[in-house]
Amino acid sequence: MMTVSEAVTARHSVRAFLDRPVPRETIAEMLTLAARAPSGGNLQPWQVDVLTGAALGALKERVAASLAAGPAGEGTEFDIYPRALGEPWRGRRFASGEQLYAALGIPRENRPARLAQFARNFDGFGAPVLLLFSLPRHFGLPQWAHLGMFMQNVMLLAAERGLATCPQEAWALVHRTVGEVLGLEEDRLFYCGMALGFADTAHPVNGWRTERVPVGEFARFEGF
Ligand SMILES: Cc1cc2nc3c(=O)[nH]c(=O)nc-3n(C[C@H](O)[C@H](O)[C@H](O)COP(=O)(O)O)c2cc1C
């Protein structure tokens, strides 16, 4: 059994999956445990739709039709990134993108290949399961943070079970179609998708790891 430290270390974003199903009971158990996540006032603001098989196929088809009609997507209901990202964040985003495309042997100037890789988001990178996270529309920044804690629990519990994940904000670009297909009520805001399945460990896209800045750069210790 993995320790929490091992699960935190093992979790990474996987962008190629095996064609191997994940049993419903496994996911239900993971979500039950993930819901032990803390939330201010114990609001438990999260809601998740779990799609596989024909249901997932139907979503992908509708999304593909939407993107064929408007390749830029449907606009977003929130800024996925701040408009002016600034440094050091811009550099970090750039570096992780460069590492991803380098792993795939896609040069900087090959924009069509980069776009094609990005488009694989809307296939869930071939994962058999897609989780779609939403929360009440009138909830604010604190509740979004609590949803994030729930999502991180899901990813760590997946790692513990030998499963892989990729959180996917990309689905927010097609939020209208997602909302329609899931039948989300007007007062529910779709935030983020998450691909779930078994990693294709032989695929080069999964053969690299993102970096992190050292603790001294983001933590300040006093009084020790
Ligand atoms: C909420 C959230 C949304 C993300 N959305 C996407 C996405 O749409 N597509 C993608 O390929 N990666 C996505 N990522 C993965 C990040 O790029 C990744 O977490 C980051 O580069 C760190 O790498 P790691 O997850 O492998 O540690 C997302 C991550 C988070 C937390």
Coordinates of N, CA and C and ligand atoms in Angstrom, one line a residue:
M1 N 0.9 -1.2 0.0 CA 0.0 0.0 0.0 C 0.9 1.3 0.0
M2 N 0.6 2.2 -0.9 CA 1.3 3.4 -1.0 C 1.1 4.3 0.3
T3 N 2.2 5.0 0.7 CA 2.0 6.0 1.7 C 1.5 7.3 1.0
V4 N 1.0 8.2 1.8 CA 0.5 9.5 1.2 C 1.7 10.1 0.4
S5 N 2.9 10.1 1.0 CA 4.0 10.8 0.3 C 4.3 10.1 -1.0
E6 N 4.2 8.8 -1.1 CA 4.4 8.0 -2.3 C 3.3 8.4 -3.3
A7 N 2.1 8.5 -2.9 CA 1.0 8.8 -3.8 C 1.2 10.2 -4.4
V8 N 1.5 11.2 -3.5 CA 1.8 12.6 -3.9 C 2.9 12.6 -5.0
T9 N 3.9 11.8 -4.8 CA 5.0 11.8 -5.7 C 4.7 11.0 -7.0
A10 N 3.9 10.0 -6.9 CA 3.5 9.2 -8.0 C 2.6 9.9 -9.0
R11 N 1.7 10.7 -8.4 CA 0.7 11.4 -9.2 C 1.3 12.4 -10.2
H12 N 1.0 12.3 -11.4 CA 1.4 13.3 -12.4 C 0.4 13.2 -13.5
S13 N 0.4 14.2 -14.4 CA -0.6 14.3 -15.4 C -0.2 13.3 -16.6
V14 N -1.2 12.4 -16.8 CA -0.9 11.4 -17.8 C -1.7 11.7 -19.0
R15 N -1.1 11.7 -20.2 CA -1.8 12.1 -21.4 C -1.8 11.0 -22.5
A16 N -1.7 9.8 -22.1 CA -2.0 8.6 -23.0 C -2.4 7.5 -22.1
F17 N -3.5 6.9 -22.4 CA -4.1 5.8 -21.5 C -4.3 4.5 -22.3
L18 N -4.3 3.4 -21.5 CA -4.6 2.1 -22.1 C -6.1 2.0 -22.3
D19 N -6.5 1.1 -23.3 CA -7.9 0.8 -23.5 C -8.3 -0.2 -22.5
R20 N -8.3 0.1 -21.3 CA -8.7 -0.9 -20.2 C -9.7 -0.2 -19.3
P21 N -10.9 -0.8 -19.1 CA -11.9 -0.1 -18.4 C -11.6 0.0 -16.9
V22 N -12.2 0.9 -16.2 CA -12.1 1.1 -14.7 C -13.5 0.7 -14.2
P23 N -13.6 -0.3 -13.2 CA -14.9 -0.6 -12.7 C -15.6 0.5 -12.0
R24 N -16.9 0.6 -12.1 CA -17.7 1.6 -11.5 C -17.5 1.6 -10.0
E25 N -17.4 0.4 -9.4 CA -17.2 0.3 -7.9 C -15.9 0.9 -7.5
T26 N -14.9 0.8 -8.3 CA -13.6 1.4 -7.9 C -13.7 2.9 -7.8
I27 N -14.4 3.4 -8.8 CA -14.6 4.9 -8.9 C -15.5 5.4 -7.8
A28 N -16.6 4.6 -7.5 CA -17.5 5.0 -6.4 C -16.8 5.0 -5.1
E29 N -15.9 4.0 -4.9 CA -15.1 3.9 -3.6 C -14.2 5.1 -3.5
M30 N -13.5 5.4 -4.6 CA -12.6 6.6 -4.6 C -13.3 7.9 -4.3
L31 N -14.5 8.1 -4.9 CA -15.2 9.3 -4.7 C -15.8 9.4 -3.3
T32 N -16.1 8.3 -2.8 CA -16.6 8.2 -1.4 C -15.5 8.7 -0.4
L33 N -14.3 8.2 -0.7 CA -13.2 8.6 0.2 C -12.8 10.0 -0.1
A34 N -12.8 10.4 -1.4 CA -12.3 11.8 -1.8 C -13.2 12.8 -1.1
A35 N -14.5 12.5 -0.9 CA -15.4 13.4 -0.2 C -15.1 13.6 1.2
R36 N -14.1 12.9 1.8 CA -13.6 13.3 3.1 C -12.8 14.5 3.1
A37 N -12.6 15.1 1.9 CA -11.9 16.4 1.8 C -12.6 17.4 2.7
P38 N -11.8 18.3 3.2 CA -12.4 19.4 4.0 C -13.0 20.4 3.1
S39 N -14.0 21.1 3.7 CA -14.6 22.3 3.0 C -15.1 23.2 4.0
G40 N -14.9 24.5 3.8 CA -15.4 25.5 4.8 C -16.9 25.3 5.1
G41 N -17.2 25.2 6.4 CA -18.6 25.0 6.8 C -19.1 23.6 6.4
N42 N -18.2 22.7 6.0 CA -18.6 21.4 5.4 C -19.6 21.5 4.3
L43 N -19.5 22.5 3.5 CA -20.5 22.7 2.4 C -20.4 21.6 1.4
Q44 N -19.2 21.0 1.3 CA -19.0 19.9 0.2 C -19.6 20.4 -1.1
P45 N -18.9 21.4 -1.6 CA -19.5 22.1 -2.8 C -19.4 21.3 -4.1
W46 N -18.6 20.2 -4.1 CA -18.4 19.5 -5.3 C -19.5 18.7 -5.8
Q47 N -19.6 18.6 -7.1 CA -20.4 17.6 -7.8 C -19.7 17.1 -9.0
V48 N -19.8 15.8 -9.3 CA -19.1 15.2 -10.3 C -19.9 14.3 -11.2
D49 N -19.8 14.4 -12.5 CA -20.4 13.5 -13.4 C -19.3 12.6 -13.9
V50 N -19.6 11.3 -13.9 CA -18.6 10.3 -14.3 C -19.1 9.6 -15.6
L51 N -18.4 9.7 -16.7 CA -18.8 9.2 -17.9 C -17.8 8.1 -18.4
T52 N -18.4 7.1 -19.0 CA -17.6 6.1 -19.7 C -18.4 5.5 -20.9
G53 N -17.8 4.7 -21.7 CA -18.5 3.9 -22.7 C -19.3 4.8 -23.7
A54 N -20.5 4.5 -23.9 CA -21.4 5.2 -24.9 C -21.6 6.6 -24.4
A55 N -21.8 6.8 -23.1 CA -22.1 8.2 -22.6 C -20.9 9.1 -22.9
L56 N -19.7 8.6 -22.7 CA -18.5 9.4 -23.0 C -18.3 9.6 -24.5
G57 N -18.6 8.6 -25.2 CA -18.6 8.7 -26.7 C -19.5 9.7 -27.2
A58 N -20.7 9.8 -26.6 CA -21.7 10.8 -27.0 C -21.2 12.2 -26.7
L59 N -20.6 12.4 -25.5 CA -20.1 13.7 -25.2 C -19.0 14.1 -26.2
K60 N -18.1 13.2 -26.5 CA -17.0 13.5 -27.4 C -17.5 13.9 -28.8
E61 N -18.5 13.2 -29.2 CA -19.1 13.5 -30.5 C -19.7 14.9 -30.6
R62 N -20.4 15.2 -29.5 CA -21.0 16.5 -29.5 C -20.0 17.6 -29.4
V63 N -18.9 17.4 -28.6 CA -17.8 18.3 -28.5 C -17.1 18.5 -29.8
A64 N -16.9 17.3 -30.5 CA -16.2 17.4 -31.8 C -17.0 18.2 -32.8
A65 N -18.3 18.1 -32.8 CA -19.2 18.9 -33.7 C -19.1 20.3 -33.3
S66 N -19.1 20.7 -32.1 CA -19.0 22.1 -31.7 C -17.6 22.7 -32.1
L67 N -16.6 21.9 -31.9 CA -15.2 22.4 -32.3 C -15.1 22.5 -33.8
A68 N -15.8 21.6 -34.5 CA -15.7 21.7 -36.0 C -16.4 23.0 -36.5
A69 N -17.5 23.4 -35.8 CA -18.2 24.6 -36.1 C -17.4 25.8 -35.7
G70 N -16.7 25.7 -34.6 CA -16.0 26.9 -34.0 C -14.7 26.4 -33.3
P71 N -13.6 26.3 -34.1 CA -12.4 25.6 -33.6 C -11.8 26.3 -32.3
A72 N -12.2 27.6 -32.1 CA -11.6 28.3 -30.9 C -12.4 27.9 -29.7
G73 N -13.5 27.2 -29.8 CA -14.3 26.8 -28.6 C -15.4 27.8 -28.4
E74 N -16.0 27.6 -27.2 CA -17.3 28.3 -27.0 C -17.1 29.5 -26.0
G75 N -15.9 30.0 -25.9 CA -15.6 31.0 -24.9 C -15.7 30.4 -23.5
T76 N -15.1 31.0 -22.5 CA -15.1 30.4 -21.2 C -15.9 31.3 -20.2
E77 N -16.4 30.7 -19.2 CA -17.2 31.4 -18.2 C -16.3 32.1 -17.2
F78 N -15.0 31.7 -17.2 CA -14.0 32.3 -16.3 C -12.7 32.3 -17.0
D79 N -11.8 33.1 -16.5 CA -10.4 33.1 -17.1 C -9.6 31.9 -16.6
I80 N -9.2 31.0 -17.5 CA -8.5 29.9 -17.1 C -7.1 30.3 -16.6
Y81 N -6.5 31.3 -17.2 CA -5.3 32.0 -16.7 C -5.6 33.5 -16.6
P82 N -4.9 34.2 -15.7 CA -5.1 35.7 -15.8 C -4.6 36.2 -17.1
R83 N -5.3 37.3 -17.6 CA -4.9 37.8 -18.9 C -3.4 38.2 -18.9
A84 N -3.0 38.8 -17.9 CA -1.5 39.2 -17.8 C -0.9 38.3 -16.7
L85 N -0.3 37.2 -17.2 CA 0.2 36.2 -16.2 C 1.4 36.7 -15.5
G86 N 2.3 37.3 -16.1 CA 3.5 37.9 -15.5 C 4.5 36.8 -15.1
E87 N 5.7 37.2 -14.7 CA 6.7 36.3 -14.2 C 6.7 36.1 -12.7
P88 N 7.1 35.0 -12.2 CA 7.7 33.8 -12.9 C 6.7 32.8 -13.5
W89 N 5.4 33.1 -13.4 CA 4.4 32.1 -13.8 C 4.4 31.8 -15.3
R90 N 4.6 32.9 -16.0 CA 4.6 32.8 -17.5 C 5.7 31.8 -17.9
G91 N 6.9 32.0 -17.3 CA 8.1 31.2 -17.6 C 7.8 29.7 -17.3
R92 N 7.2 29.5 -16.2 CA 6.9 28.1 -15.8 C 5.9 27.5 -16.7
R93 N 4.9 28.2 -17.1 CA 3.9 27.6 -18.1 C 4.6 27.3 -19.4
F94 N 5.5 28.2 -19.8 CA 6.2 28.1 -21.1 C 7.1 26.8 -21.0
A95 N 7.8 26.7 -19.9 CA 8.8 25.6 -19.8 C 8.0 24.2 -19.8
S96 N 6.9 24.1 -19.1 CA 6.2 22.8 -19.1 C 5.7 22.5 -20.5
G97 N 5.2 23.5 -21.2 CA 4.7 23.3 -22.6 C 5.9 22.8 -23.5
E98 N 7.0 23.5 -23.3 CA 8.2 23.1 -24.1 C 8.6 21.6 -23.8
Q99 N 8.6 21.3 -22.6 CA 9.0 19.9 -22.2 C 8.0 18.9 -22.7
L100 N 6.7 19.2 -22.7 CA 5.7 18.3 -23.3 C 5.9 18.1 -24.7
Y101 N 6.1 19.2 -25.5 CA 6.3 19.0 -26.9 C 7.6 18.4 -27.3
A102 N 8.6 18.7 -26.5 CA 9.9 18.0 -26.7 C 9.8 16.5 -26.6
A103 N 9.1 16.1 -25.5 CA 8.9 14.7 -25.3 C 8.2 14.0 -26.5
L104 N 7.4 14.8 -27.2 CA 6.7 14.2 -28.4 C 7.5 14.5 -29.7
G105 N 8.6 15.2 -29.6 CA 9.4 15.5 -30.8 C 8.8 16.5 -31.7
I106 N 7.9 17.4 -31.1 CA 7.3 18.4 -31.9 C 8.0 19.7 -31.7
P107 N 8.6 20.2 -32.8 CA 9.4 21.5 -32.7 C 8.4 22.7 -32.6
R108 N 9.0 23.7 -32.0 CA 8.3 24.9 -31.7 C 7.5 25.5 -32.9
E109 N 8.1 25.4 -34.1 CA 7.5 26.0 -35.2 C 6.4 25.2 -35.8
N110 N 6.2 23.9 -35.4 CA 5.2 23.0 -35.9 C 3.9 23.3 -35.2
R111 N 3.3 24.4 -35.5 CA 2.0 24.8 -34.8 C 0.9 23.8 -35.0
P112 N 0.7 23.3 -36.2 CA -0.4 22.3 -36.4 C -0.2 21.1 -35.5
A113 N 1.0 20.6 -35.4 CA 1.2 19.4 -34.5 C 0.9 19.8 -33.0
R114 N 1.3 21.0 -32.6 CA 1.0 21.4 -31.3 C -0.5 21.5 -31.0
L115 N -1.2 22.0 -32.0 CA -2.6 22.2 -31.9 C -3.3 20.8 -31.9
A116 N -2.7 19.9 -32.7 CA -3.3 18.5 -32.7 C -3.1 17.8 -31.4
Q117 N -2.0 18.1 -30.7 CA -1.8 17.5 -29.4 C -2.7 18.1 -28.4
F118 N -2.9 19.4 -28.5 CA -3.9 20.1 -27.6 C -5.3 19.5 -27.8
A119 N -5.6 19.2 -29.1 CA -7.0 18.7 -29.4 C -7.2 17.3 -28.8
R120 N -6.1 16.6 -28.5 CA -6.3 15.3 -27.9 C -6.9 15.4 -26.5
N121 N -6.9 16.6 -25.9 CA -7.7 16.9 -24.7 C -9.1 16.4 -24.8
F122 N -9.7 16.7 -26.0 CA -11.1 16.4 -26.2 C -11.4 15.0 -26.6
D123 N -10.3 14.2 -26.6 CA -10.5 12.7 -26.6 C -10.2 12.2 -25.2
G124 N -10.0 13.1 -24.2 CA -9.6 12.7 -22.9 C -8.3 11.9 -22.9
F125 N -7.5 12.1 -23.9 CA -6.2 11.4 -24.1 C -6.4 9.9 -24.2
G126 N -7.6 9.5 -24.6 CA -7.9 8.1 -24.8 C -8.3 7.4 -23.5
A127 N -8.5 8.1 -22.4 CA -8.9 7.5 -21.1 C -10.3 6.9 -21.2
P128 N -10.5 5.8 -20.5 CA -11.9 5.2 -20.6 C -12.9 5.9 -19.8
V129 N -12.4 6.8 -18.8 CA -13.4 7.5 -17.9 C -13.0 9.0 -17.9
L130 N -14.1 9.8 -17.9 CA -13.9 11.2 -17.8 C -14.8 11.7 -16.6
L131 N -14.2 12.4 -15.7 CA -14.9 13.0 -14.6 C -15.1 14.5 -14.9
L132 N -16.3 15.0 -14.6 CA -16.6 16.4 -14.9 C -17.0 17.1 -13.7
F133 N -16.3 18.0 -13.2 CA -16.5 18.6 -11.9 C -17.2 19.9 -12.0
S134 N -18.2 20.1 -11.2 CA -19.0 21.4 -11.2 C -19.3 21.8 -9.8
L135 N -19.8 23.0 -9.7 CA -20.2 23.5 -8.4 C -21.3 24.6 -8.5
P136 N -22.0 24.9 -7.5 CA -23.1 25.9 -7.6 C -22.5 27.2 -8.2
R137 N -23.2 27.8 -9.1 CA -22.7 29.0 -9.8 C -22.4 30.2 -8.9
H138 N -23.2 30.3 -7.8 CA -23.1 31.5 -6.9 C -21.9 31.3 -5.9
F139 N -21.3 30.1 -5.9 CA -20.2 29.9 -5.0 C -18.9 30.7 -5.4
G140 N -18.1 31.1 -4.5 CA -17.0 32.0 -4.7 C -15.6 31.3 -4.6
L141 N -14.6 32.1 -4.5 CA -13.2 31.6 -4.5 C -13.0 30.5 -3.4
P142 N -13.5 30.7 -2.2 CA -13.2 29.7 -1.2 C -13.8 28.3 -1.6
Q143 N -15.0 28.3 -2.1 CA -15.6 27.0 -2.5 C -14.8 26.4 -3.7
W144 N -14.3 27.2 -4.6 CA -13.5 26.7 -5.7 C -12.3 25.9 -5.1
A145 N -11.7 26.6 -4.1 CA -10.5 25.9 -3.4 C -10.9 24.6 -2.8
H146 N -12.1 24.5 -2.3 CA -12.5 23.3 -1.6 C -12.8 22.2 -2.7
L147 N -13.3 22.6 -3.8 CA -13.5 21.6 -4.9 C -12.1 21.1 -5.3
G148 N -11.1 22.0 -5.3 CA -9.7 21.6 -5.7 C -9.2 20.5 -4.7
M149 N -9.5 20.7 -3.5 CA -9.1 19.7 -2.5 C -9.7 18.3 -2.8
F150 N -11.0 18.3 -3.1 CA -11.7 17.1 -3.5 C -11.0 16.5 -4.7
M151 N -10.7 17.3 -5.7 CA -10.1 16.8 -6.9 C -8.7 16.2 -6.6
Q152 N -8.0 16.8 -5.8 CA -6.6 16.3 -5.5 C -6.8 14.9 -4.7
N153 N -7.8 14.8 -3.9 CA -8.0 13.5 -3.2 C -8.3 12.5 -4.3
V154 N -9.1 12.8 -5.2 CA -9.5 11.8 -6.3 C -8.2 11.4 -7.0
M155 N -7.3 12.3 -7.3 CA -6.1 12.0 -8.0 C -5.1 11.1 -7.2
L156 N -5.0 11.4 -5.9 CA -4.2 10.6 -5.0 C -4.7 9.2 -4.8
L157 N -6.1 9.1 -4.6 CA -6.7 7.8 -4.5 C -6.5 7.0 -5.7
A158 N -6.6 7.7 -6.9 CA -6.4 7.0 -8.1 C -4.9 6.4 -8.2
A159 N -4.0 7.3 -7.8 CA -2.6 6.8 -7.8 C -2.4 5.6 -6.9
E160 N -3.0 5.6 -5.7 CA -2.9 4.5 -4.8 C -3.4 3.2 -5.4
R161 N -4.4 3.3 -6.3 CA -5.0 2.1 -7.0 C -4.3 1.8 -8.3
G162 N -3.1 2.4 -8.6 CA -2.4 2.2 -9.8 C -3.1 2.8 -11.0
L163 N -4.0 3.8 -10.8 CA -4.7 4.5 -11.9 C -4.0 5.8 -12.1
A164 N -4.2 6.3 -13.3 CA -3.6 7.6 -13.7 C -4.7 8.6 -14.0
T165 N -4.3 9.9 -13.9 CA -5.3 11.0 -14.1 C -4.6 12.1 -14.9
C166 N -5.5 12.9 -15.5 CA -5.0 14.2 -16.0 C -6.2 15.2 -15.8
P167 N -6.0 16.2 -14.9 CA -7.0 17.2 -14.7 C -7.0 18.0 -16.0
Q168 N -8.2 18.4 -16.5 CA -8.3 19.0 -17.8 C -9.3 20.2 -17.8
E169 N -8.6 21.4 -17.6 CA -9.4 22.6 -17.8 C -9.9 22.8 -19.2
A170 N -9.2 22.1 -20.1 CA -9.6 22.3 -21.6 C -11.1 22.1 -21.8
W171 N -11.7 21.3 -21.1 CA -13.1 21.0 -21.3 C -14.0 22.3 -21.0
A172 N -13.4 23.2 -20.3 CA -14.1 24.5 -20.0 C -14.3 25.3 -21.3
L173 N -13.5 25.0 -22.3 CA -13.6 25.7 -23.6 C -14.9 25.3 -24.3
V174 N -15.4 24.2 -23.9 CA -16.7 23.7 -24.5 C -17.8 23.5 -23.5
H175 N -17.8 24.5 -22.5 CA -18.7 24.3 -21.4 C -20.2 24.3 -21.8
R176 N -20.5 25.0 -22.9 CA -21.9 25.0 -23.3 C -22.4 23.5 -23.6
T177 N -21.6 22.9 -24.5 CA -21.9 21.5 -24.9 C -21.8 20.6 -23.7
V178 N -20.8 20.7 -22.8 CA -20.8 19.9 -21.6 C -22.0 20.1 -20.8
G179 N -22.4 21.3 -20.6 CA -23.6 21.6 -19.8 C -24.9 21.0 -20.4
E180 N -25.0 21.1 -21.7 CA -26.2 20.5 -22.4 C -26.2 19.0 -22.3
V181 N -25.0 18.4 -22.6 CA -25.0 16.9 -22.6 C -25.2 16.4 -21.2
L182 N -24.7 17.0 -20.2 CA -24.9 16.5 -18.8 C -26.2 16.9 -18.2
G183 N -26.8 17.9 -18.9 CA -28.1 18.4 -18.4 C -27.9 19.2 -17.1
L184 N -26.8 20.0 -17.1 CA -26.5 20.8 -15.9 C -27.5 21.9 -15.7
E185 N -28.0 22.1 -14.5 CA -28.9 23.2 -14.3 C -28.3 24.5 -14.5
E186 N -29.1 25.5 -14.7 CA -28.6 26.9 -15.0 C -27.7 27.4 -13.8
D187 N -28.0 26.9 -12.6 CA -27.3 27.5 -11.5 C -26.0 26.6 -11.1
R188 N -25.6 25.8 -12.1 CA -24.4 25.0 -11.8 C -23.4 25.3 -12.8
L189 N -22.2 25.6 -12.3 CA -21.0 26.0 -13.2 C -20.1 24.8 -13.4
F190 N -19.8 24.5 -14.6 CA -18.9 23.4 -14.9 C -17.5 24.0 -14.8
Y191 N -16.6 23.3 -14.0 CA -15.3 23.8 -13.9 C -14.2 23.1 -14.7
C192 N -14.2 21.8 -14.6 CA -13.0 21.1 -15.0 C -13.3 19.6 -15.3
G193 N -12.6 19.1 -16.3 CA -12.7 17.6 -16.5 C -11.5 16.9 -15.9
M194 N -11.5 15.6 -15.9 CA -10.4 14.8 -15.4 C -10.4 13.4 -16.1
A195 N -9.4 13.2 -16.9 CA -9.3 11.9 -17.5 C -8.8 10.9 -16.4
L196 N -9.4 9.7 -16.5 CA -9.0 8.6 -15.5 C -8.9 7.3 -16.2
G197 N -7.8 6.6 -15.9 CA -7.7 5.2 -16.5 C -6.3 4.7 -16.1
F198 N -5.9 3.7 -16.9 CA -4.5 3.1 -16.7 C -3.6 3.8 -17.7
A199 N -2.4 4.2 -17.2 CA -1.5 4.9 -18.0 C -0.9 4.0 -19.1
D200 N -0.7 4.5 -20.3 CA 0.1 3.9 -21.3 C 1.6 4.3 -21.0
T201 N 2.3 3.5 -20.2 CA 3.6 4.0 -19.7 C 4.6 3.9 -20.8
A202 N 4.3 3.3 -21.9 CA 5.3 3.2 -23.0 C 5.2 4.5 -23.9
H203 N 4.2 5.2 -23.7 CA 4.0 6.4 -24.6 C 4.9 7.5 -24.2
P204 N 5.6 8.1 -25.2 CA 6.6 9.2 -24.8 C 6.0 10.4 -24.1
V205 N 4.7 10.6 -24.3 CA 4.1 11.8 -23.7 C 4.0 11.6 -22.1
N206 N 4.1 10.4 -21.7 CA 4.1 10.1 -20.3 C 5.5 9.9 -19.7
G207 N 6.5 10.1 -20.5 CA 7.9 9.8 -20.1 C 8.7 10.9 -19.6
W208 N 8.1 12.0 -19.1 CA 8.8 13.1 -18.5 C 8.0 13.6 -17.3
R209 N 8.7 14.4 -16.5 CA 8.0 15.0 -15.3 C 8.3 16.5 -15.2
T210 N 7.2 17.2 -14.8 CA 7.4 18.6 -14.6 C 8.3 18.9 -13.4
E211 N 8.8 20.1 -13.4 CA 9.7 20.5 -12.3 C 8.9 21.3 -11.3
R212 N 9.6 21.5 -10.1 CA 9.0 22.4 -9.1 C 10.1 23.2 -8.5
V213 N 9.7 24.5 -8.2 CA 10.7 25.3 -7.6 C 11.0 24.9 -6.1
P214 N 12.2 25.1 -5.6 CA 12.5 24.6 -4.3 C 11.7 25.3 -3.2
V215 N 11.6 24.6 -2.1 CA 10.7 25.1 -1.0 C 11.0 26.5 -0.6
G216 N 12.3 26.8 -0.6 CA 12.8 28.2 -0.1 C 12.2 29.3 -1.0
E217 N 11.8 29.0 -2.2 CA 11.2 30.0 -3.1 C 9.8 30.3 -2.8
F218 N 9.1 29.4 -2.2 CA 7.6 29.7 -2.0 C 7.2 29.6 -0.5
A219 N 8.1 29.2 0.4 CA 7.7 29.1 1.8 C 8.6 30.0 2.6
R220 N 8.1 30.6 3.6 CA 8.9 31.4 4.6 C 8.7 30.8 5.9
F221 N 9.8 30.5 6.6 CA 9.7 29.9 7.9 C 10.2 31.0 8.9
E222 N 9.5 31.1 10.0 CA 9.9 32.1 11.0 C 9.7 31.4 12.3
G223 N 10.6 31.8 13.3 CA 10.4 31.4 14.7 C 10.8 30.0 15.0
F224 N 11.6 29.3 14.1 CA 12.0 28.0 14.3 C 13.3 28.0 15.2
Ligands
LIG1 C1 -7.1 22.2 -12.6 C2 -6.1 21.7 -13.6 C3 -6.4 21.7 -15.0 C4 -5.5 21.3 -16.0 N1 -5.9 21.3 -17.3 C5 -5.1 20.6 -18.2 C6 -5.6 20.4 -19.5 O1 -6.6 20.9 -19.9 N2 -4.8 19.7 -20.4 C7 -3.6 19.2 -20.0 O2 -2.9 18.6 -20.8 N3 -3.1 19.4 -18.7 C8 -3.8 20.1 -17.8 N4 -3.4 20.2 -16.5 C9 -2.1 19.6 -16.1 C10 -1.0 20.6 -15.7 O3 -0.4 21.0 -16.9 C11 -0.1 19.9 -14.8 O4 -0.7 19.6 -13.6 C12 1.2 20.7 -14.5 O5 1.9 20.9 -15.6 C13 2.1 19.9 -13.5 O6 2.4 18.6 -14.0 P1 2.0 17.3 -13.2 O7 0.5 17.3 -13.0 O8 2.4 16.2 -14.1 O9 2.7 17.2 -11.9 C14 -4.3 20.8 -15.5 C15 -3.9 20.8 -14.2 C16 -4.8 21.2 -13.2 C17 -4.5 21.2 -11.8

